[in-house]
Short mmCIF file of N, CA, C and O in Angstrom, two decimals:
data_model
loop_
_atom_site.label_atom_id
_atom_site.label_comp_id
_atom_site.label_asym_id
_atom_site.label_seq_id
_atom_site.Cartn_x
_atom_site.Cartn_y
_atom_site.Cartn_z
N UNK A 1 137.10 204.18 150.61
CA UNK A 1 137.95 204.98 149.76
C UNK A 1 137.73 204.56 148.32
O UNK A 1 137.50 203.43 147.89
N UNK A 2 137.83 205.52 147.78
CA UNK A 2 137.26 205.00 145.99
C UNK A 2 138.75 205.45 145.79
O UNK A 2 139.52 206.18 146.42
N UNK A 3 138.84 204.61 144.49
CA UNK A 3 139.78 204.28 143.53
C UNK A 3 139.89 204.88 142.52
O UNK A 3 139.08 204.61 141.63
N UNK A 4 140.90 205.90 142.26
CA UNK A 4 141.36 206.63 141.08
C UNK A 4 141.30 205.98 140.15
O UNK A 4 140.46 206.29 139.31
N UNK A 5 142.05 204.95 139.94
CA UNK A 5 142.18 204.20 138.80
C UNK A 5 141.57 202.53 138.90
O UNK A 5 141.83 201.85 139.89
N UNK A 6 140.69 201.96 137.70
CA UNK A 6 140.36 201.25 137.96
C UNK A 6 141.03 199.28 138.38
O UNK A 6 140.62 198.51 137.50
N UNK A 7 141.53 198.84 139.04
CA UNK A 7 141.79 197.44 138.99
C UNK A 7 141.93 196.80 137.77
O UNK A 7 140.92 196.75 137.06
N UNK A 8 142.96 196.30 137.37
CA UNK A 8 142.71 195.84 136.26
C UNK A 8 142.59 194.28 136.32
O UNK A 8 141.88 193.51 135.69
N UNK A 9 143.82 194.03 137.63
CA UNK A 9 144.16 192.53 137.63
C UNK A 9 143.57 191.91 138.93
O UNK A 9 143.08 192.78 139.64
N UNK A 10 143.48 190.58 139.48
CA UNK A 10 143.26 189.84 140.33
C UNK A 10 143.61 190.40 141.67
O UNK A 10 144.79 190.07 141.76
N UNK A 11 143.21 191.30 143.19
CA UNK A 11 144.18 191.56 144.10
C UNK A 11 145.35 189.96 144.64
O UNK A 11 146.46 189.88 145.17
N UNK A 12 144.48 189.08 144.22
CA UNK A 12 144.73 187.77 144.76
C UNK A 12 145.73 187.26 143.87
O UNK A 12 146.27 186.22 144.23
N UNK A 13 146.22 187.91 142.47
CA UNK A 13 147.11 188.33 141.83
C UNK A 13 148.54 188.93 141.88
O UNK A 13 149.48 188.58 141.17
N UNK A 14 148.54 189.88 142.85
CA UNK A 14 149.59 191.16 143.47
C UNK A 14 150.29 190.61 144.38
O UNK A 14 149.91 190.14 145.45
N UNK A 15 151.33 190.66 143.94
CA UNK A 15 152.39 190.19 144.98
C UNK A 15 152.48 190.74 146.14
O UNK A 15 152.13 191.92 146.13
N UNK A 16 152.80 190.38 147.07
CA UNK A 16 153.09 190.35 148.74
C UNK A 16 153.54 192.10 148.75
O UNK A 16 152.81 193.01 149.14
N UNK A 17 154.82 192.21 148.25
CA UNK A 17 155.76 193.12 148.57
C UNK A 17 155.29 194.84 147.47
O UNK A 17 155.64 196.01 147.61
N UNK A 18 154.40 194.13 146.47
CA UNK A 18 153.34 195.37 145.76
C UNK A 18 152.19 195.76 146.83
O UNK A 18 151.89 196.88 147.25
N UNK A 19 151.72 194.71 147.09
CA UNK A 19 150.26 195.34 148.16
C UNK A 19 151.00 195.91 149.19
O UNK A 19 150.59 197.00 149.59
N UNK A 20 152.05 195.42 149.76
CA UNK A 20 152.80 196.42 150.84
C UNK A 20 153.03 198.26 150.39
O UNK A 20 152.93 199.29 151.07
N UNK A 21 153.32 198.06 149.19
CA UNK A 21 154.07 199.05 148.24
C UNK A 21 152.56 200.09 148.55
O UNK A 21 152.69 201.24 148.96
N UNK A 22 151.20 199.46 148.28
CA UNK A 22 149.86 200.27 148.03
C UNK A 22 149.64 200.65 149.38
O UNK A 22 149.31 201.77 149.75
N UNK A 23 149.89 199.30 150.36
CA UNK A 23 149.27 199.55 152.00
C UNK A 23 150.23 200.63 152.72
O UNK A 23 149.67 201.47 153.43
N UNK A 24 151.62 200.66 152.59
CA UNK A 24 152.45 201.87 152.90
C UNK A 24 151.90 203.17 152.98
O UNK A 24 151.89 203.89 153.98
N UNK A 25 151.30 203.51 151.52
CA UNK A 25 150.67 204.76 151.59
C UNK A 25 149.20 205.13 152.12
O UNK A 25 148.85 206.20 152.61
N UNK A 26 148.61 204.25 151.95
CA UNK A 26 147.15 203.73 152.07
C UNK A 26 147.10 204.03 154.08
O UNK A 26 146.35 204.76 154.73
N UNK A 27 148.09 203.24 154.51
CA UNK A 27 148.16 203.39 156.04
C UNK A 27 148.20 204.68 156.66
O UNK A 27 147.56 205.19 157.57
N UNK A 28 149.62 205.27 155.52
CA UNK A 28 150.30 206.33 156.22
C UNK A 28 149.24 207.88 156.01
O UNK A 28 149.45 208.93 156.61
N UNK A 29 148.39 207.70 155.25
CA UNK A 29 146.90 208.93 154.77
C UNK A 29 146.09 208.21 156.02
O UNK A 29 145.39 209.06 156.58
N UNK A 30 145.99 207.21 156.48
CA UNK A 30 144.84 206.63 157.62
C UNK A 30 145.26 207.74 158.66
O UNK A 30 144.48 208.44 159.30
N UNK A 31 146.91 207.74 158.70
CA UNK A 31 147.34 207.71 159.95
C UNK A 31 147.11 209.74 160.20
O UNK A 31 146.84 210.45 161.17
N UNK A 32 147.36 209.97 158.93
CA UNK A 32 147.16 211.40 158.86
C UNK A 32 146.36 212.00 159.02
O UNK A 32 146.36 213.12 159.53
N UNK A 33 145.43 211.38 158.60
CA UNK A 33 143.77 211.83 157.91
C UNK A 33 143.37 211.71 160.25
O UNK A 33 142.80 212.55 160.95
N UNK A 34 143.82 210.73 160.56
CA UNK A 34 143.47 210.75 162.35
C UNK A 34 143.96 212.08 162.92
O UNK A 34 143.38 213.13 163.21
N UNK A 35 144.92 211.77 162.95
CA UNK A 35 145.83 212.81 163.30
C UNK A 35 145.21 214.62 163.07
O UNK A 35 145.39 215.58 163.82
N UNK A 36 144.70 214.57 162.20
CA UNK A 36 144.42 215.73 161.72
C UNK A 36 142.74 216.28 162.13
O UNK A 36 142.25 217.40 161.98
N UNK A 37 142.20 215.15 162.63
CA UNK A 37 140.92 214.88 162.55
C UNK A 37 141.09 215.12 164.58
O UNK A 37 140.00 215.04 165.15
N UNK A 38 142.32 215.39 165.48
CA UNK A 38 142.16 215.14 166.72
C UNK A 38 142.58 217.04 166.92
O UNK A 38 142.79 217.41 168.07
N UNK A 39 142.67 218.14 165.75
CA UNK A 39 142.75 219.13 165.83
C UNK A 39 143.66 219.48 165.34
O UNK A 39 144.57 218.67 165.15
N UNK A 40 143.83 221.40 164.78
CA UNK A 40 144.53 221.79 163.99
C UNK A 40 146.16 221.72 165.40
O UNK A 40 146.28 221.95 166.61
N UNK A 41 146.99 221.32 164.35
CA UNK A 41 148.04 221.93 165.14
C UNK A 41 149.22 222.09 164.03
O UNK A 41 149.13 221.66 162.87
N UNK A 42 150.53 222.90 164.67
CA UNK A 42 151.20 222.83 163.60
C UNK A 42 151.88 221.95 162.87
O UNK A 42 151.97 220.93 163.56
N UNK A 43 152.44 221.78 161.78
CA UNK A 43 153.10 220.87 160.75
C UNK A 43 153.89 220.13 161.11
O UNK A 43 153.60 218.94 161.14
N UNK A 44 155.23 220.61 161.52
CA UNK A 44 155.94 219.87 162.58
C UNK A 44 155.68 219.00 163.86
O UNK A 44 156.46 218.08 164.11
N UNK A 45 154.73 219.24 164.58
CA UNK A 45 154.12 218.19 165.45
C UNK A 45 153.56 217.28 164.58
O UNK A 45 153.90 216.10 164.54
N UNK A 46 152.77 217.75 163.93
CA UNK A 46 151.68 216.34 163.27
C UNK A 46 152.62 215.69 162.45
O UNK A 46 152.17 214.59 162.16
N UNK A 47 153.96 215.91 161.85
CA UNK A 47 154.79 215.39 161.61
C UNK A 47 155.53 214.21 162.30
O UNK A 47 155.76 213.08 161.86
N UNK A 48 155.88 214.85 163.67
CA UNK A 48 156.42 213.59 164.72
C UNK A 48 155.82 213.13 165.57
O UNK A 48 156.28 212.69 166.62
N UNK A 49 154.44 213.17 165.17
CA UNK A 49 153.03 212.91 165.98
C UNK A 49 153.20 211.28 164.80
O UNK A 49 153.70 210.22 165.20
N UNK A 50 152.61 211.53 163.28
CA UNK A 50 152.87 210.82 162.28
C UNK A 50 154.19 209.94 162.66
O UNK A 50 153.91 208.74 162.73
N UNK A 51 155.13 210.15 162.85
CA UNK A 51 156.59 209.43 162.71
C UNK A 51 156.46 208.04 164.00
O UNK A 51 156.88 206.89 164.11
N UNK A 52 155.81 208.76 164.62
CA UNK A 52 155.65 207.57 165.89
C UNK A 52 154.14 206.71 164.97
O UNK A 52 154.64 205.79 164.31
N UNK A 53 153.57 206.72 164.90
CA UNK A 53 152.84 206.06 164.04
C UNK A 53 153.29 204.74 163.09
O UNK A 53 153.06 203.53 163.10
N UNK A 54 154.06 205.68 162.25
CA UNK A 54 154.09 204.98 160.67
C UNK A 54 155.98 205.19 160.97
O UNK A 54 156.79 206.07 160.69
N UNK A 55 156.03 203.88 161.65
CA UNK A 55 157.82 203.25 162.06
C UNK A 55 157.33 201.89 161.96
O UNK A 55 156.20 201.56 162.32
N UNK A 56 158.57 200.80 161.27
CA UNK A 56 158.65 199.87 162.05
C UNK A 56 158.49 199.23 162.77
O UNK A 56 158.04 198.16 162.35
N UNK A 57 158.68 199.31 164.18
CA UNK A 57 158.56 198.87 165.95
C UNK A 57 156.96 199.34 165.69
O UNK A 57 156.07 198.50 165.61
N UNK A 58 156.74 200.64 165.60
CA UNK A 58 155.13 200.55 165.85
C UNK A 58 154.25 199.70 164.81
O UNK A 58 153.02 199.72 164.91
N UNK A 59 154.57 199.32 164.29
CA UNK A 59 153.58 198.77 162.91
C UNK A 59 153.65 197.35 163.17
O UNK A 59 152.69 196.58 163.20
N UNK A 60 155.04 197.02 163.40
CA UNK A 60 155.22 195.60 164.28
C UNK A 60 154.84 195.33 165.29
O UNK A 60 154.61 194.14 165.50
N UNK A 61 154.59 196.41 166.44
CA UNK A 61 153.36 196.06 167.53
C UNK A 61 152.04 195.95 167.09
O UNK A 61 151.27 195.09 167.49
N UNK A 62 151.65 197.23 165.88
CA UNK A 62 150.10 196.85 165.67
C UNK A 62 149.78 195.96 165.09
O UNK A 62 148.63 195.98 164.66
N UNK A 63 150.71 194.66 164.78
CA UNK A 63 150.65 193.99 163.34
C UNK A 63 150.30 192.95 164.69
O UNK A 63 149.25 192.36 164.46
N UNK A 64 150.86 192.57 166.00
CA UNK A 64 151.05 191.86 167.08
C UNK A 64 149.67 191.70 167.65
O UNK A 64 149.05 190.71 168.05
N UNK A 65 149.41 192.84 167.58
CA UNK A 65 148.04 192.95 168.54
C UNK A 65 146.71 192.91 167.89
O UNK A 65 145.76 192.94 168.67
N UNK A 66 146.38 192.82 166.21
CA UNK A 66 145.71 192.71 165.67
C UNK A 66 145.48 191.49 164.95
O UNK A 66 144.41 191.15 164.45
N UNK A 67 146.96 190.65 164.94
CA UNK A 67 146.38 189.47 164.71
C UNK A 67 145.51 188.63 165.07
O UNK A 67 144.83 187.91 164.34
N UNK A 68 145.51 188.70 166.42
CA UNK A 68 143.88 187.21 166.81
C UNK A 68 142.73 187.34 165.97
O UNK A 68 141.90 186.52 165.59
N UNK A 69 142.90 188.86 165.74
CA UNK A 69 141.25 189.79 165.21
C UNK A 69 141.31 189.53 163.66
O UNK A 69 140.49 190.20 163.03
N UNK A 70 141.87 188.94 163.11
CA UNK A 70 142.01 188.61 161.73
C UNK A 70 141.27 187.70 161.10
O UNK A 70 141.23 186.76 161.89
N UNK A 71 140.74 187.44 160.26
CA UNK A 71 139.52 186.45 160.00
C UNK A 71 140.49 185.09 158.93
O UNK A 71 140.82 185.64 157.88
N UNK A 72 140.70 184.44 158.94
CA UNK A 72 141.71 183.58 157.69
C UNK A 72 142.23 183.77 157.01
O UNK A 72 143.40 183.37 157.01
N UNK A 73 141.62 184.63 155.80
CA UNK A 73 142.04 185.15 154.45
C UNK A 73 143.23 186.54 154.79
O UNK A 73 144.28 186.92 154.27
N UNK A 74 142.37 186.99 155.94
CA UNK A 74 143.52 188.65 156.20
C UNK A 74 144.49 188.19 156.54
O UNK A 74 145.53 188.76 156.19
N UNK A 75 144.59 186.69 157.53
CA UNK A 75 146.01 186.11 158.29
C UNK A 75 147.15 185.33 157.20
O UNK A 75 148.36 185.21 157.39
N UNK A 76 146.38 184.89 156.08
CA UNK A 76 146.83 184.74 155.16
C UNK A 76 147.58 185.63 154.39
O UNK A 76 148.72 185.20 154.22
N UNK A 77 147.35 186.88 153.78
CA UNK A 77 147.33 187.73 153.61
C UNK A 77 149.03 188.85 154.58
O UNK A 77 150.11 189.36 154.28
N UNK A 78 148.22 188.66 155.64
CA UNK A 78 149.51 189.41 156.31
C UNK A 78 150.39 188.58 156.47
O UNK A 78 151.54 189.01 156.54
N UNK A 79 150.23 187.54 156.55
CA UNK A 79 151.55 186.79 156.46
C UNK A 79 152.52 186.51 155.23
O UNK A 79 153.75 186.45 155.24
N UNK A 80 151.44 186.32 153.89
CA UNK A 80 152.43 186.34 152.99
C UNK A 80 153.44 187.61 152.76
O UNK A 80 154.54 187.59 152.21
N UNK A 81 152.78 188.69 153.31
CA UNK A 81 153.39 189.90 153.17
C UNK A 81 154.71 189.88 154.13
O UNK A 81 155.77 190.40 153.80
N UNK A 82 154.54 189.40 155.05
CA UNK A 82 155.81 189.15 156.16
C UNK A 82 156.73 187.77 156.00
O UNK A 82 157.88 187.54 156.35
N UNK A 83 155.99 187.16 155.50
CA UNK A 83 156.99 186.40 154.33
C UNK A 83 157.88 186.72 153.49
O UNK A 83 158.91 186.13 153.16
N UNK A 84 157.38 187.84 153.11
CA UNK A 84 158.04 188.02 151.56
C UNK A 84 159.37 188.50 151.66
O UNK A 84 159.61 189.06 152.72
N UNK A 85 160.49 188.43 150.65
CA UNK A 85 161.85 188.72 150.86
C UNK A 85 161.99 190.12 150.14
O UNK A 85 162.08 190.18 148.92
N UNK A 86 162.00 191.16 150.90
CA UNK A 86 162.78 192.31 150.32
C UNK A 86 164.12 192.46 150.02
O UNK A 86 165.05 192.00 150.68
N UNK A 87 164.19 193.03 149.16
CA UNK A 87 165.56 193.45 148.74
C UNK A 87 166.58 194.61 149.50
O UNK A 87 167.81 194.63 149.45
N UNK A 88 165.84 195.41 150.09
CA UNK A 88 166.32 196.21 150.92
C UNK A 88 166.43 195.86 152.43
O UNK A 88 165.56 195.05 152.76
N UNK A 89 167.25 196.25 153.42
CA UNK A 89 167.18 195.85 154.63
C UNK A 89 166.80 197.45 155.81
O UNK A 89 167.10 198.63 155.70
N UNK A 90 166.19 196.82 156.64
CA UNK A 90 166.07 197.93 157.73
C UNK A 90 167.29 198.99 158.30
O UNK A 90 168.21 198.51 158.96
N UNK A 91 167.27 200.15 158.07
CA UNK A 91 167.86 200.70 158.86
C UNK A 91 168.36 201.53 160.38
O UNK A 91 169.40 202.02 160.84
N UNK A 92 167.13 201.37 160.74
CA UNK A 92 166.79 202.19 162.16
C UNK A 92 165.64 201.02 162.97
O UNK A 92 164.95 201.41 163.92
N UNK A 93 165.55 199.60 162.47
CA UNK A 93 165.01 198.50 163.27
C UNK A 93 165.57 197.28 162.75
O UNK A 93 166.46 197.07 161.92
N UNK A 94 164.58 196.29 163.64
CA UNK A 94 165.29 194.74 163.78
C UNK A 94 164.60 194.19 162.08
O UNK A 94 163.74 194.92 161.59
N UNK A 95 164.93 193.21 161.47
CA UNK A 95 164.83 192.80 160.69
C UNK A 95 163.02 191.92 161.07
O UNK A 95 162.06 192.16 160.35
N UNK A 96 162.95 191.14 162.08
CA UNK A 96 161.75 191.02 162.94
C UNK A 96 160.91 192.23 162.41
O UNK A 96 160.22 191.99 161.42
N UNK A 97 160.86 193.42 162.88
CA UNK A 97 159.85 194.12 163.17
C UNK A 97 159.62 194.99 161.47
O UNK A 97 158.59 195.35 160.91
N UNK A 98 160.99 195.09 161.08
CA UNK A 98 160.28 195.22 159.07
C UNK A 98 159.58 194.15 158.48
O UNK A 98 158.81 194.30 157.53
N UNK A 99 159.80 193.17 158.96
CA UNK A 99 158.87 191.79 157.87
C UNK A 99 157.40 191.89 158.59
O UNK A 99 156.32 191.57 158.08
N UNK A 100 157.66 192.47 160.05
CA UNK A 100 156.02 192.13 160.58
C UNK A 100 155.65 194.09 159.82
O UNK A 100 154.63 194.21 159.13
N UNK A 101 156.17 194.84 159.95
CA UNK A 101 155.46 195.88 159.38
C UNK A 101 155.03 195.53 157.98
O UNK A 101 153.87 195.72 157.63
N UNK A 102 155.92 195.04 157.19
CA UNK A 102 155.68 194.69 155.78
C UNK A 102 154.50 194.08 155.78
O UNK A 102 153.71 194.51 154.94
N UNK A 103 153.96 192.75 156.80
CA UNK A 103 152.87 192.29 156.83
C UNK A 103 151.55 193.36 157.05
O UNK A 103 150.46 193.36 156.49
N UNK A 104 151.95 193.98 157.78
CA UNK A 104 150.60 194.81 158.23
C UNK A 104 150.26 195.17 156.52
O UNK A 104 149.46 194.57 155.80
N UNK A 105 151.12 196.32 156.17
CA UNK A 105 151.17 197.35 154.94
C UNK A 105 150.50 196.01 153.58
O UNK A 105 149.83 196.04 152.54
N UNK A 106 151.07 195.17 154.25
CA UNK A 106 150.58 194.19 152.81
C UNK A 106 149.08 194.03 153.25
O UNK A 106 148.21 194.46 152.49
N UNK A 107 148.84 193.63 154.07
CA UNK A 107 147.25 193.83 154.80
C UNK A 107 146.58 194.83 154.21
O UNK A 107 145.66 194.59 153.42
N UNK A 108 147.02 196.27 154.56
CA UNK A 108 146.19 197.26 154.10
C UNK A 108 146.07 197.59 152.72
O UNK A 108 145.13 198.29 152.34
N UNK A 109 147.10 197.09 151.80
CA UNK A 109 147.62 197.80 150.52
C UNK A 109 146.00 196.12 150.22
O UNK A 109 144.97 196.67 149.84
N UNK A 110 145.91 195.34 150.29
CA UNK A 110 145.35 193.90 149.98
C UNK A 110 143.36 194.62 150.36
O UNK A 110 142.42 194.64 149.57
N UNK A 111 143.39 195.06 151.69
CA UNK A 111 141.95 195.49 151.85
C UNK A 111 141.90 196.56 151.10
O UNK A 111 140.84 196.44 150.49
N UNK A 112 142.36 197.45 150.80
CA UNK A 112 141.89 198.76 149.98
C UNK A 112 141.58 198.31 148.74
O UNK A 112 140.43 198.48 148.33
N UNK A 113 142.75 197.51 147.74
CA UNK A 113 142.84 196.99 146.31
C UNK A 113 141.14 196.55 146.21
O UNK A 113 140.25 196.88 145.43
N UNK A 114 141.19 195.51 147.60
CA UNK A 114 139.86 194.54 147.66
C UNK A 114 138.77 195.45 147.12
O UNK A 114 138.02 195.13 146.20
N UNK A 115 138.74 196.90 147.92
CA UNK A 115 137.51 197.62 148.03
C UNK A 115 137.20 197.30 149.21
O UNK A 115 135.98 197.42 149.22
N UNK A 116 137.60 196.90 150.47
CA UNK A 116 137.54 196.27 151.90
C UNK A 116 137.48 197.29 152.43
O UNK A 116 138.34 197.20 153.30
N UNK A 117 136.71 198.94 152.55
CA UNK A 117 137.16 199.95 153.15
C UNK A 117 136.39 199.85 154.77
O UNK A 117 136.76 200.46 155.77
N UNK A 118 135.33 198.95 154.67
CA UNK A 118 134.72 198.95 155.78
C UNK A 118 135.59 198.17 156.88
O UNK A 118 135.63 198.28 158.10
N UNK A 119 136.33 197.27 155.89
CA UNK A 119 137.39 196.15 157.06
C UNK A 119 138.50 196.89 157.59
O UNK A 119 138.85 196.88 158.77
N UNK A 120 139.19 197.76 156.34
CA UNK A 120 140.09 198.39 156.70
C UNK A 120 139.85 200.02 157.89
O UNK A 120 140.86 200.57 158.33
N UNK A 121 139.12 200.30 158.06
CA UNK A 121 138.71 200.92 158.67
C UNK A 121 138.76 200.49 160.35
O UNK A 121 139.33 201.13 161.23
N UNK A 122 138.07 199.35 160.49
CA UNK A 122 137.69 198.61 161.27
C UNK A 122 139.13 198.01 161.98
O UNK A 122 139.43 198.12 163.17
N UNK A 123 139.74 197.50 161.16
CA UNK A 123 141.62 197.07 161.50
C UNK A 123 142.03 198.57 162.10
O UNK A 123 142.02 198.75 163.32
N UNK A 124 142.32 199.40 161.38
CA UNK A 124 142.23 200.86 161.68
C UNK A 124 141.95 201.29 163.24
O UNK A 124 142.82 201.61 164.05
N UNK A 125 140.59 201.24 163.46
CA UNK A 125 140.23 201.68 164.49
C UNK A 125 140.80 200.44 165.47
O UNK A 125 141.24 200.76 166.57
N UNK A 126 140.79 199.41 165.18
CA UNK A 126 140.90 198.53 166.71
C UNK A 126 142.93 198.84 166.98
O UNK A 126 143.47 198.57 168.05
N UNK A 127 143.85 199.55 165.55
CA UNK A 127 145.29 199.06 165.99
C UNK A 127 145.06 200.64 166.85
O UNK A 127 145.88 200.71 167.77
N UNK A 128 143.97 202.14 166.75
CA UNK A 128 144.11 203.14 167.67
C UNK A 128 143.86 202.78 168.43
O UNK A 128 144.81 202.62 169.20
N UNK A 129 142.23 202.24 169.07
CA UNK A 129 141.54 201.63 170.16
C UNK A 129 142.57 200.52 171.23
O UNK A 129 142.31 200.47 172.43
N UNK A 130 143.50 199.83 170.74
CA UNK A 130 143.98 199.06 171.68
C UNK A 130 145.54 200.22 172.21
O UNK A 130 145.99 200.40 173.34
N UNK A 131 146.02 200.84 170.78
CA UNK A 131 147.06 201.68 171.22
C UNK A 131 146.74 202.70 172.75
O UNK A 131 147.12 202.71 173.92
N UNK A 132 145.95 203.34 172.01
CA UNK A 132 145.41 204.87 172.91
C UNK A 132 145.07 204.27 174.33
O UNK A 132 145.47 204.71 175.41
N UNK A 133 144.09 202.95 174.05
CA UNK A 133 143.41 202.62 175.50
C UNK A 133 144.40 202.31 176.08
O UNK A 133 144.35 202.89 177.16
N UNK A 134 145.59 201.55 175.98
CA UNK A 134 146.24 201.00 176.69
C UNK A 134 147.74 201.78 177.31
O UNK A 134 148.61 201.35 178.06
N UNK A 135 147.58 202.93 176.68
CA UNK A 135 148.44 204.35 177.75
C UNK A 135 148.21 204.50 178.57
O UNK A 135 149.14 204.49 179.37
N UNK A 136 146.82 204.76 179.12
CA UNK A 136 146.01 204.69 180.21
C UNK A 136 146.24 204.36 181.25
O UNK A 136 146.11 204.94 182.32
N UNK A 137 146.67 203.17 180.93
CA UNK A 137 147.02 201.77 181.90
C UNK A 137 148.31 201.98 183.03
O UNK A 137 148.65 201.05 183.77
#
């Protein structure tokens, strides 16, 4: 993904709860851009197709299942993000599963800034690949 505007500062710079702020949206176009890419359908489905996606509980499972696959710096990374203290609190989940979503979103908002599109991609495909495969089951 190329960058509208250019970087000015350090990503290694950006606070926890800003790269969340970038990875939020950054995720939630991943999640669309799939979605949209599995056939036309109408607005309203791909809507609550999206909503199960990009929640809480789900972001906190994919945040669960993608950690082993993390190389140091990303575990670093998602953790400071799930570290970090928001000011706002969850309303429709556990306090648990917003700090681990916050981690993910800080993850992605951290690989995009990077220019990491090949990693983020790759995170991407393995949180569908383990989701989808494991319905199956």
């Amino acid at each position: 993904m190329e960058h509208y505007i250019p970087l000015k500062n350090n990503v290694n710079e950006i606070s926890p709860l800003t790269l969340a702020f970038v990875g939020d949206g950054v995720y939630d176009l991943m999640v669309r851009e799939y979605l949209v890419s599995l056939g036309n359908r109408p607005v309203g489905e791909l809507n609550k197709m999206k909503v199960s996606l990009v929640n809480c509980a789900s972001q906190s499972r994919f945040s669960k299942m993608i950690l082993p696959h993390l190389n140091e710096k990303e575990t670093a990374v998602f953790k400071r993000g799930r570290n970090a203290a928001p000011k706002c609190t969850p309303k429709n989940s556990s306090v648990a599963d917003y700090h681990a979503a916050t981690g993910l979103e800080c993850l992605c908002g951290y690989l995009y800034l990077d220019g990491q599109d090949k990693r983020l991609k790759e995170i991407f495909s393995l949180i569908l690949h383990m989701t989808f495969d494991s319905e199956g089951d």
